Coordinates of C-alpha atoms in Angstrom, one line a residue:
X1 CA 144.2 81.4 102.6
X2 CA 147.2 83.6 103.2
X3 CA 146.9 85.5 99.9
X4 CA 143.4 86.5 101.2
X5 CA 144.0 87.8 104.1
X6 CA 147.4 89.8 102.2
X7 CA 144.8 91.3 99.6
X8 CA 142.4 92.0 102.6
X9 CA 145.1 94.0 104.1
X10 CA 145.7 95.7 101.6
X11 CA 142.1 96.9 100.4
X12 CA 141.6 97.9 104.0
X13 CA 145.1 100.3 104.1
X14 CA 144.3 101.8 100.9
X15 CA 140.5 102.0 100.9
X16 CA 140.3 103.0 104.2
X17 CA 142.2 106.4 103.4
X18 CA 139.9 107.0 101.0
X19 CA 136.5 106.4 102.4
X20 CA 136.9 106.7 106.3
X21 CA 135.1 109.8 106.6
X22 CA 132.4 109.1 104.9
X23 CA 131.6 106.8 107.1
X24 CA 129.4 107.3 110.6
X25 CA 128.4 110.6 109.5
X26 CA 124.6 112.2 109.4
X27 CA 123.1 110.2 106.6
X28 CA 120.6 111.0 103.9
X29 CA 117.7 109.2 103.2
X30 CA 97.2 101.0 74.3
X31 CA 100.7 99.7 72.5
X32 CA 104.1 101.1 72.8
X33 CA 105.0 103.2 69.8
X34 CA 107.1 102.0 67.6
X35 CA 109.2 105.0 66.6
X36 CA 111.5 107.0 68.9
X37 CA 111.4 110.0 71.0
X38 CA 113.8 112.9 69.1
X39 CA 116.9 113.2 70.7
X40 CA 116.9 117.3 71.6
X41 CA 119.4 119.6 73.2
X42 CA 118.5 120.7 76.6
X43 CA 119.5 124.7 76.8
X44 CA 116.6 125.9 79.4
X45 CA 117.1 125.4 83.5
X46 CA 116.1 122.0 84.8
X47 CA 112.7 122.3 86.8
X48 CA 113.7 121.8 90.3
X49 CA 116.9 122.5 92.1
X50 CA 118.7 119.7 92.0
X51 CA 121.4 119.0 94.7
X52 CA 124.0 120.9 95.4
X53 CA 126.6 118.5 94.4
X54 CA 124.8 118.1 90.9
X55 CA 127.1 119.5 88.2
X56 CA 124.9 121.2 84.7
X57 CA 125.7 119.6 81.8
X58 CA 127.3 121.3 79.3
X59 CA 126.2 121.9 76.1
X60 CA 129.9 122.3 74.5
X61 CA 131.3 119.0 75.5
X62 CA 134.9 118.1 74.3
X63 CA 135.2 115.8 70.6
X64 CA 134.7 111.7 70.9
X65 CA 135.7 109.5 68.6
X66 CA 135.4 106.3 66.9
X67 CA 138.0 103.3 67.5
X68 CA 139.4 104.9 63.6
X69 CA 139.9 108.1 65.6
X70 CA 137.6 109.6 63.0
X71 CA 135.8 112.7 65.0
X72 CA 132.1 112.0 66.0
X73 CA 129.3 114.8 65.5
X74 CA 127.5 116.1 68.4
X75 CA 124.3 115.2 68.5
X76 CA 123.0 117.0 71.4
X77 CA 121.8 115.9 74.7
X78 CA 119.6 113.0 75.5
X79 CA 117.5 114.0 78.4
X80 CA 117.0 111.1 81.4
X81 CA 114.3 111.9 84.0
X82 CA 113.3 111.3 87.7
X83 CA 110.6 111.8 89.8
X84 CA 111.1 111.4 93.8
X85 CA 110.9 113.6 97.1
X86 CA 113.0 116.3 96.6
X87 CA 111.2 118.2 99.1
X88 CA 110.0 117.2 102.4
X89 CA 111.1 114.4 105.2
X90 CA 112.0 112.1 102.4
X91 CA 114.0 114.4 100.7
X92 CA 117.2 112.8 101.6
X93 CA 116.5 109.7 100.5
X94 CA 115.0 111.5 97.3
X95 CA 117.8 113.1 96.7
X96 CA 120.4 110.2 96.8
X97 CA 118.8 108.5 93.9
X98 CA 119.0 111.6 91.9
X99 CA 122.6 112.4 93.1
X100 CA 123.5 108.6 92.5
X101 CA 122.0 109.3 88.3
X102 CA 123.5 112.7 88.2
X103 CA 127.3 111.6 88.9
X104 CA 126.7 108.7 86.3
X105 CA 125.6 111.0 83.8
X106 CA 128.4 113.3 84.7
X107 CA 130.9 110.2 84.2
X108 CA 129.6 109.0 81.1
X109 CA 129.8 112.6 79.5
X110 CA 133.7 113.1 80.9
X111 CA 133.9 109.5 79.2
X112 CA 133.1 110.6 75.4
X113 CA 129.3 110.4 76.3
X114 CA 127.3 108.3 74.2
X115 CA 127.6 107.1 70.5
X116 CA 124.1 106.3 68.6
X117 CA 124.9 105.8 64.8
X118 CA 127.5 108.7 63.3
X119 CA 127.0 110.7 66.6
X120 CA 128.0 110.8 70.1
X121 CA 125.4 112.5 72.8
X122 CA 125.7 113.7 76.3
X123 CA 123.4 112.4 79.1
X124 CA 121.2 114.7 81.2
X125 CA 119.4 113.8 84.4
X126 CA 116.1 116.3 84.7
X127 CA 114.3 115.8 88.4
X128 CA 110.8 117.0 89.3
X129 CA 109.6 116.8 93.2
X130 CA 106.8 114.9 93.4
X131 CA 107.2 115.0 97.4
X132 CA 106.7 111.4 97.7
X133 CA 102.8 111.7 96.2
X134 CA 102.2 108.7 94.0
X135 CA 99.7 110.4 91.6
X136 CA 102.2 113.4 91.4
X137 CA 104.7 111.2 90.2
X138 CA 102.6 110.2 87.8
X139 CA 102.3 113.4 86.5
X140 CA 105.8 114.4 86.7
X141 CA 106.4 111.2 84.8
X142 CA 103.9 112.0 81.8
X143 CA 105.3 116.5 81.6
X144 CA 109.0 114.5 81.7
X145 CA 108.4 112.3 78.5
X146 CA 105.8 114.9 76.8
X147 CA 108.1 118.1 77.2
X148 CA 111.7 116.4 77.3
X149 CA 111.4 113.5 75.4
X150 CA 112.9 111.0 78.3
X151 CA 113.5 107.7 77.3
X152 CA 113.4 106.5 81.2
X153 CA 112.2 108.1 83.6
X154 CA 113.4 106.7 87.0
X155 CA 111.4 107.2 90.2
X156 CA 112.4 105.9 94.0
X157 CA 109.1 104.7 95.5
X158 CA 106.6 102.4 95.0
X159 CA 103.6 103.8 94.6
X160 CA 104.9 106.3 92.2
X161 CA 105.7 103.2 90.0
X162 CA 102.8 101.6 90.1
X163 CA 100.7 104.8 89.1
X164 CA 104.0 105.3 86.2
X165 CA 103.1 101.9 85.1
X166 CA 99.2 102.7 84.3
X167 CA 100.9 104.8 81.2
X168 CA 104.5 104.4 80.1
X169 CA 103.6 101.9 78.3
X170 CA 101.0 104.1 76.2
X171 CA 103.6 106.8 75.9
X172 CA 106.5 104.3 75.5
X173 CA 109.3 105.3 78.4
X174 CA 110.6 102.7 80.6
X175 CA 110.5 102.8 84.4
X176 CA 113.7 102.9 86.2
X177 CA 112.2 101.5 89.7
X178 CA 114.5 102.6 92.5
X179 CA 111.7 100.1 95.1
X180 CA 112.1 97.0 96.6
X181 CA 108.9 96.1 96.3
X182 CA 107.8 93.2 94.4
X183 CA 104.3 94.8 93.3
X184 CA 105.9 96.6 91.0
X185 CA 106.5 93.6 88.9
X186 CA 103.0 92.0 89.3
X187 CA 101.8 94.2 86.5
X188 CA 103.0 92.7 83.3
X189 CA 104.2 96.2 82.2
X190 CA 107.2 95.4 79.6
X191 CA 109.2 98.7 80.1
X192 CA 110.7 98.4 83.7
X193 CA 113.8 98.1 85.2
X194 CA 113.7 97.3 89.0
X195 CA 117.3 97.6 89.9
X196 CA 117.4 97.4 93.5
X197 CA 116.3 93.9 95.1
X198 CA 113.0 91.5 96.0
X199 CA 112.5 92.4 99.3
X200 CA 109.5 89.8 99.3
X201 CA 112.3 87.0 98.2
X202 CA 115.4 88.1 100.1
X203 CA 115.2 90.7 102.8
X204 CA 112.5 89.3 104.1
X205 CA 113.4 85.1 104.6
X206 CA 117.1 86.1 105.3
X207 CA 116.5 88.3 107.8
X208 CA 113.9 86.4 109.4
X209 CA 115.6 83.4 109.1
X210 CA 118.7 84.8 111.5
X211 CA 116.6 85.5 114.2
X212 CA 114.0 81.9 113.5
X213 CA 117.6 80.1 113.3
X214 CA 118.3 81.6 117.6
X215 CA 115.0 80.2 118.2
X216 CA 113.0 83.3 118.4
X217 CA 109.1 82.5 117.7
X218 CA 107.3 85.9 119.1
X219 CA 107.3 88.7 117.4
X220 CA 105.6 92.5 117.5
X221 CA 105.5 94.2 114.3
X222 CA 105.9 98.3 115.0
X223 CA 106.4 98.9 111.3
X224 CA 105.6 102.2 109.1
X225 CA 102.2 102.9 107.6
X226 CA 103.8 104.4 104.3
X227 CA 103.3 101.9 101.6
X228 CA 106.4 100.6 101.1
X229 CA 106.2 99.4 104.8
X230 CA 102.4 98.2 104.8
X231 CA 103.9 95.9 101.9
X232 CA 107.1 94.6 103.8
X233 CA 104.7 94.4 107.4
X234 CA 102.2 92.2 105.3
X235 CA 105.1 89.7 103.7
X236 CA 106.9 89.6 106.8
X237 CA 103.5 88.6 108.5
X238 CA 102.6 85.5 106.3
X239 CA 106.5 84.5 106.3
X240 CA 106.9 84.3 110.1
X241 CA 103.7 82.5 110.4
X242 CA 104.8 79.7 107.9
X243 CA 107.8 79.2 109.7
X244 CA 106.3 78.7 113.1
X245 CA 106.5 81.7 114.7
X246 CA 103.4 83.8 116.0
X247 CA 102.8 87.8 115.7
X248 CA 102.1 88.7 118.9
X249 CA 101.5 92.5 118.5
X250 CA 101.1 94.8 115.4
X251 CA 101.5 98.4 116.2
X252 CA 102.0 100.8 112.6
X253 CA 102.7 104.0 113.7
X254 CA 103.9 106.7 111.1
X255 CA 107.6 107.4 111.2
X256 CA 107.2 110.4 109.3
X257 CA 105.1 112.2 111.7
X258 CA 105.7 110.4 115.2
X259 CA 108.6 111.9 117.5
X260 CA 107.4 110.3 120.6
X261 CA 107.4 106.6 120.4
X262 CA 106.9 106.0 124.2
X263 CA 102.8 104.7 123.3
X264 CA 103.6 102.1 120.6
X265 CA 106.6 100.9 122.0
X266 CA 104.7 99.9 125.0
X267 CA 102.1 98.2 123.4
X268 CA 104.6 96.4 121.6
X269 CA 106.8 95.4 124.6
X270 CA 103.3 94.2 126.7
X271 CA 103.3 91.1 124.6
X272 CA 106.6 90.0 125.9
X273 CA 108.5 89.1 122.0
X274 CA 111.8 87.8 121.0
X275 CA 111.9 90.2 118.2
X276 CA 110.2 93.5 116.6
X277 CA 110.2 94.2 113.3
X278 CA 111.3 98.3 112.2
X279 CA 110.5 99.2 108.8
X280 CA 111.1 102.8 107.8
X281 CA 113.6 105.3 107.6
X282 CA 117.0 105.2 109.6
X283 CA 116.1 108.0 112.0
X284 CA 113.3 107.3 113.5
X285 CA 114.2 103.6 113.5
X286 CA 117.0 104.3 115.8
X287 CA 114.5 106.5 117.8
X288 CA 112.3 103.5 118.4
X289 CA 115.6 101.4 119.2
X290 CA 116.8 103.9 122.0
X291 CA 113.3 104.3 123.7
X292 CA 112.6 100.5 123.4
X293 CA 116.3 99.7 125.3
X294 CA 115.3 102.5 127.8
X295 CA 112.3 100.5 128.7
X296 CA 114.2 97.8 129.5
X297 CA 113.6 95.8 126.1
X298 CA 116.3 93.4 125.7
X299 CA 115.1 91.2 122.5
X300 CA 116.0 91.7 119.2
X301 CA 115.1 93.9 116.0
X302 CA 114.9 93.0 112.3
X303 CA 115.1 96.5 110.0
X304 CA 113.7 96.1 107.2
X305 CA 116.4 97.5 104.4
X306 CA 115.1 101.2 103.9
X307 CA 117.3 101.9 107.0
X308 CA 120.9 101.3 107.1
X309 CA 122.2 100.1 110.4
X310 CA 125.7 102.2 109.9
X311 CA 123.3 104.9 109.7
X312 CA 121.2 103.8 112.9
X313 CA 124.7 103.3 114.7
X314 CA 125.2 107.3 113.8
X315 CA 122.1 108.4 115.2
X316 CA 122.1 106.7 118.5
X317 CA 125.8 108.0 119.1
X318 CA 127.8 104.7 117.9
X319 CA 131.1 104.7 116.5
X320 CA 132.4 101.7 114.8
X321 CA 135.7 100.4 113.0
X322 CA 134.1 98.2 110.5
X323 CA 137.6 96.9 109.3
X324 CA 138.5 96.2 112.7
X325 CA 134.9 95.1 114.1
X326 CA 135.6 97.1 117.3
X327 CA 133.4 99.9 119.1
X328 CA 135.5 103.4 118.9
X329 CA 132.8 105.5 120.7
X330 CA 129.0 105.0 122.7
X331 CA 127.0 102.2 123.9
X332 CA 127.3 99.2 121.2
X333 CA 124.5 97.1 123.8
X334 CA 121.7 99.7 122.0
X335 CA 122.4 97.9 119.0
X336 CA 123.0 94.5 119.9
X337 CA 121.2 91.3 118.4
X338 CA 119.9 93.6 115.4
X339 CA 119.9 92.5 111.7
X340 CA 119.5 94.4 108.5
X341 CA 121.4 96.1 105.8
X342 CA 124.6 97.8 105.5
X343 CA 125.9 100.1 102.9
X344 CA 128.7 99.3 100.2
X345 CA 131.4 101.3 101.8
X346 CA 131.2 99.4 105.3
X347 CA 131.2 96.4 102.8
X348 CA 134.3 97.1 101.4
X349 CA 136.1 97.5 104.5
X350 CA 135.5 94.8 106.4
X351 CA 137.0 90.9 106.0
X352 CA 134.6 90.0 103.6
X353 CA 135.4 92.3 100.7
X354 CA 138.5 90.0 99.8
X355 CA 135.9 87.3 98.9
X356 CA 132.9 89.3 97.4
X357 CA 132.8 89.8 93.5
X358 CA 131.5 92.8 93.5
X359 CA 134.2 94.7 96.0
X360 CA 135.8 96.3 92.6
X361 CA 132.5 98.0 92.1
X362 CA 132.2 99.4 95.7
X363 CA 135.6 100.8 96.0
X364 CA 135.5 102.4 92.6
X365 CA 132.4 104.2 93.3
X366 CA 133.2 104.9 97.2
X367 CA 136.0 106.6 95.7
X368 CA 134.1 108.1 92.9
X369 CA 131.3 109.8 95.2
X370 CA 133.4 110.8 98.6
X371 CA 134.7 114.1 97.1
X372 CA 131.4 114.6 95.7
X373 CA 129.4 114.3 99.1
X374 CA 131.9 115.0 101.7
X375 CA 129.9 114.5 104.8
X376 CA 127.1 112.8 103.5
X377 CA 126.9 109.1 103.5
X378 CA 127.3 106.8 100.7
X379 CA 124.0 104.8 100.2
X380 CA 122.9 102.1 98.2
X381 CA 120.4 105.0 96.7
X382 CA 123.6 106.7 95.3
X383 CA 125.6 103.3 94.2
X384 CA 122.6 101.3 93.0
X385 CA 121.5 104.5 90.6
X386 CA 124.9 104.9 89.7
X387 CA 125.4 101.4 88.2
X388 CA 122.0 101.8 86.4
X389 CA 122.4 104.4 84.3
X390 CA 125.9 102.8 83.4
X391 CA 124.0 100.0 81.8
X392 CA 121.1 101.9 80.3
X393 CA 123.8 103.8 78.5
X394 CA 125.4 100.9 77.4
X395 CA 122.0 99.7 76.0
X396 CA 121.0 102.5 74.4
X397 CA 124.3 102.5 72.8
X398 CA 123.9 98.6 71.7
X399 CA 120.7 99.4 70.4
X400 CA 121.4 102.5 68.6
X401 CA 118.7 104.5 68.9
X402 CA 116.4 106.2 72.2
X403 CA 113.2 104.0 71.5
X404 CA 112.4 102.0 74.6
X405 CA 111.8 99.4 73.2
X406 CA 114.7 98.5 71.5
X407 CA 116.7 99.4 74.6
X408 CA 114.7 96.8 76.1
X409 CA 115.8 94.5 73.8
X410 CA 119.2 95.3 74.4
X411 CA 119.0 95.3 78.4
X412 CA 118.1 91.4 77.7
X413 CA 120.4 90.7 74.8
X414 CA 122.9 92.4 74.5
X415 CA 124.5 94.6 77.4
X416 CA 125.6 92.3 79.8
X417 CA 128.7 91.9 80.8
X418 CA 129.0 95.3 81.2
X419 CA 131.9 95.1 83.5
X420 CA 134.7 98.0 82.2
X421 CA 132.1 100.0 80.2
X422 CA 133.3 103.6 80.5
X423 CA 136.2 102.8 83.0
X424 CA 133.8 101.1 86.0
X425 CA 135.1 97.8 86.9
X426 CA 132.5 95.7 88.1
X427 CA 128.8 96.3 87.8
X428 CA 126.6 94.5 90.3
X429 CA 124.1 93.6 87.3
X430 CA 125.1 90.8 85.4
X431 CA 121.4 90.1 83.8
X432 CA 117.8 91.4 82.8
X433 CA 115.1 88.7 83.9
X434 CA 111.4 88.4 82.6
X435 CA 109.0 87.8 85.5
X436 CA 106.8 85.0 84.8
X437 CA 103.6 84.1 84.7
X438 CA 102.8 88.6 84.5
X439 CA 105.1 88.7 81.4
X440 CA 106.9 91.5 83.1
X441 CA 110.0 93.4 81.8
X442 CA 112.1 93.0 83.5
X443 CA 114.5 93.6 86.7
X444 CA 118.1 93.2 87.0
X445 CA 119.5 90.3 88.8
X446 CA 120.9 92.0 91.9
X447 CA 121.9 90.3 95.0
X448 CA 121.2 91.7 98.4
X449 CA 123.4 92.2 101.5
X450 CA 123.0 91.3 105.2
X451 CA 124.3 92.9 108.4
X452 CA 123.8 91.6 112.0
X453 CA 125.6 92.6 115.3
X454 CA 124.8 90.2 118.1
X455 CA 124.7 89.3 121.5
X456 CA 128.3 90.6 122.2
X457 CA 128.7 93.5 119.8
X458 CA 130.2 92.1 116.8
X459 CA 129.1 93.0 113.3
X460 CA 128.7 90.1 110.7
X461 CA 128.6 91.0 107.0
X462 CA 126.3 88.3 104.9
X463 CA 127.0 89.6 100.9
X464 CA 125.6 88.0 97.8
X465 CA 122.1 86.5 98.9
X466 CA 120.0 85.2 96.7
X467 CA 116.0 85.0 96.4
X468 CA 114.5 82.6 98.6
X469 CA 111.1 81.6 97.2
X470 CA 108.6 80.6 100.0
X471 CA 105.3 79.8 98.0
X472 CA 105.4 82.6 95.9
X473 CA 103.3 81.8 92.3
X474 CA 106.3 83.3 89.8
X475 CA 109.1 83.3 89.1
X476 CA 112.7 85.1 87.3
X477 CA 113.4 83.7 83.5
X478 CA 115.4 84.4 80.7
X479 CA 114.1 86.4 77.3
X480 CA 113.4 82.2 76.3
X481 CA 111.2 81.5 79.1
X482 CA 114.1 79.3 80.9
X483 CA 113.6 80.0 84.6
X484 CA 116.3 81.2 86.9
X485 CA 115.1 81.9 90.1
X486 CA 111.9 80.3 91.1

């Protein structure tokens, strides 16, 4: 017990220096072929402005070599693409996935790139706007693979995947599915990574269950009307009714549009509940927050995991010492009995970090992104897409080639552990699961992470949670069919 609490104090000394101020600041938000796309090298401008703290690659990069020190060719530069909102209210959030793949890409090509047979290559991250537009996505998907050859092409909402999924199969890219969504793997498609976690299976009973546990049973649902929020509304719905509870309101209102939220706040707070559930972006979550304490609303809030509370605590004034779990600035009671999701840099400096497995990972790329963003906060956009592209350069490397379907093959067989590949210590990843009975390939087996402050202010981490199945009709299995979660 004491050694824990020594390496504790030490990971809070050093990693505090390191990654205090980015913390509390303004925060973002037919068959499959069976030959490979050429590998080419990029020389033209990417088509959108990527963000300012994107680095070009070049197209001179340094020698690699072999473990004989015998000097590699260059082969050029294999072209990774994304589709998001890089325009627009979402833009922030957009533009976190794409910084998070940038950086990796820049890492692996400072790391000797990658080696495919008597070569080594250089990683590329091209981005298109598709301003949040599903079909646009689409589109943006297909020009990607057609005109730059992208073995992935990664997009950050959901119903940009699910219109992706209609044809990368035909054109034979993978997905990379920045979504928590669980529709995405409902399809069968068997070229997509979704890398983040089930909300359906873990954001949704965990964070329920904190509030069910304190014997809350009414609850008013003032959640988004985007997609991904209908989706999380509708499981959170069924969930609280199987455990006992009742929905007493449902109020969607659009937290991309609304400023006032006077009207549905009311409507919400007539029905007298325990708890409302928020799902949208951190802004206009903490908007809802302030006006519903100003009314005199004293219950609770579950956030669904698009918003961050760190992020929430920033907007509605709130400075907090997450190492020391004390209030250094504004009123902590707008905040109180609230649960959701944190980011990995509050993670790593708070008590629980000395037990999790995967505080290597955060601290290494906290440290890793901090000069990189300065102000801007470090999200699980930035860290999950990070690690991603890590092991989908490890796989393409395993598999030796840029066809999707081997590097499927690999992702399942061949690339995990990945822990130490180009210098990154620990990987959140540790597997690629089938989902059964759609056939689906495949999503990685990552954990999720809970946040709750309660009655009196104090901040309780919850890291490592695993699915929760409630009656759902599949489940997570190995390339054998052996189930694993389910």
């Amino acid at each position: 017990m004491k050694s824990g609490k020594y390496v504790l104090l030490v990971l809070v000394l050093a990693f505090s220096l390191g990654i205090s101020g980015c913390l509390q600041q303004a925060p973002q938000q037919e068959k499959t072929p069976t030959t490979s796309p050429p590998v080419v090298v990029e020389t033209t401008p990417r088509e959108t402005t990527p963000p300012a703290t994107t680095p070009e690659v070049t197209t001179t990069p340094p020698p690699a070599t072999t473990p004989e020190q015998k000097p590699l060719e260059y082969g050029g530069v294999i072209n990774i693409g994304y589709t998001g909102p890089l325009s627009g209210i979402a833009q922030p959030y957009g533009e976190a996935v794409f910084a998070g793949l940038s950086f990796a890409a820049e890492d692996i090509n400072d790391a000797g790139g990658i080696v495919l047979g008597e070569k080594y290559y250089k990683l590329k991250v091209v981005g298109l706007d598709d301003m949040y537009l599903p079909s646009a996505a689409a589109q943006n998907a297909e020009k990607l693979f057609k005109e730059k050859n992208t073995p992935i092409v990664f997009c950050s909402h959901s119903g940009g995947i699910l219109e992706i999924e209609k044809i990368n199969e035909k054109y034979g890219f993978i997905v990379g599915a920045f979504t928590t969504d669980p529709r995405v793997l409902k399809t069968g498609d068997k070229m997509i990574v979704m890398y983040p976690p089930n909300f359906e299976l873990i954001y949704v009973p965990h964070l329920s269950d904190y509030f069910l546990a304190r014997g809350a049973t009414k609850a008013a649902m003032l959640n988004g009307t985007h997609e991904y929020a209908v989706a999380w509304g509708a499981a959170f719905k069924e969930y609280w009714k199987l455990k006992g509870g009742e929905i007493v309101a449902e109020v969607p209102l659009d937290y991309y549009l609304t400023t006032d939220y006077t009207d549905a706040v009311a409507k919400a707070l007539a029905k007298k509940p325990d708890v409302i559930l928020l799902a949208g972006p951190s802004k206009p979550v903490a908007g809802i927050i302030k006006t519903a304490r100003m009314m005199g609303y004293t219950g609770g809030f579950i956030v669904a995991e698009q918003a961050k509370l760190e992020e929430i605590m920033y907007y509605l004034g709130i400075k907090y010492d997450f190492a020391k779990n004390t209030v250094i600035e504004g009123n902590i009671s707008l905040i109180k009995k609230v649960v959701g999701t944190t980011a990995p840099c509050s993670i790593a400096l708070t008590p629980i970090a000395a037990v999790d497995p995967n505080t290597p990972g955060y601290i290494e790329a906290c440290k890793r992104f901090s000069a990189r963003l300065g102000d801007t906060p470090i999200t699980w956009e930035h860290v999950l897409s990070y690690q991603a592209l890590f092991v989908i350069a490890k796989a393409m490397e395993k598999a030796g080639t840029t066809n999707a379907t081997k590097i499927m093959e690999a992702l399942e067989k061949e690339t995990f552990p990945a822990d130490g590949y180009k210098g990154f210590p620990k990987f959140i990843y540790s597997a690629m699961f089938r989902i059964y009975p759609y056939g689906t390939i495949g999503a990685f087996n990552t954990p999720g992470n809970m946040m709750s402050i309660d009655e009196n202010g104090v901040a309780t981490f919850s890291p490592g949670l695993t699915p929760k199945f409630w009656g759902q009709e599949y489940a997570y299995t190995d390339s054998e069919g052996k189930i694993i979660w389910g």
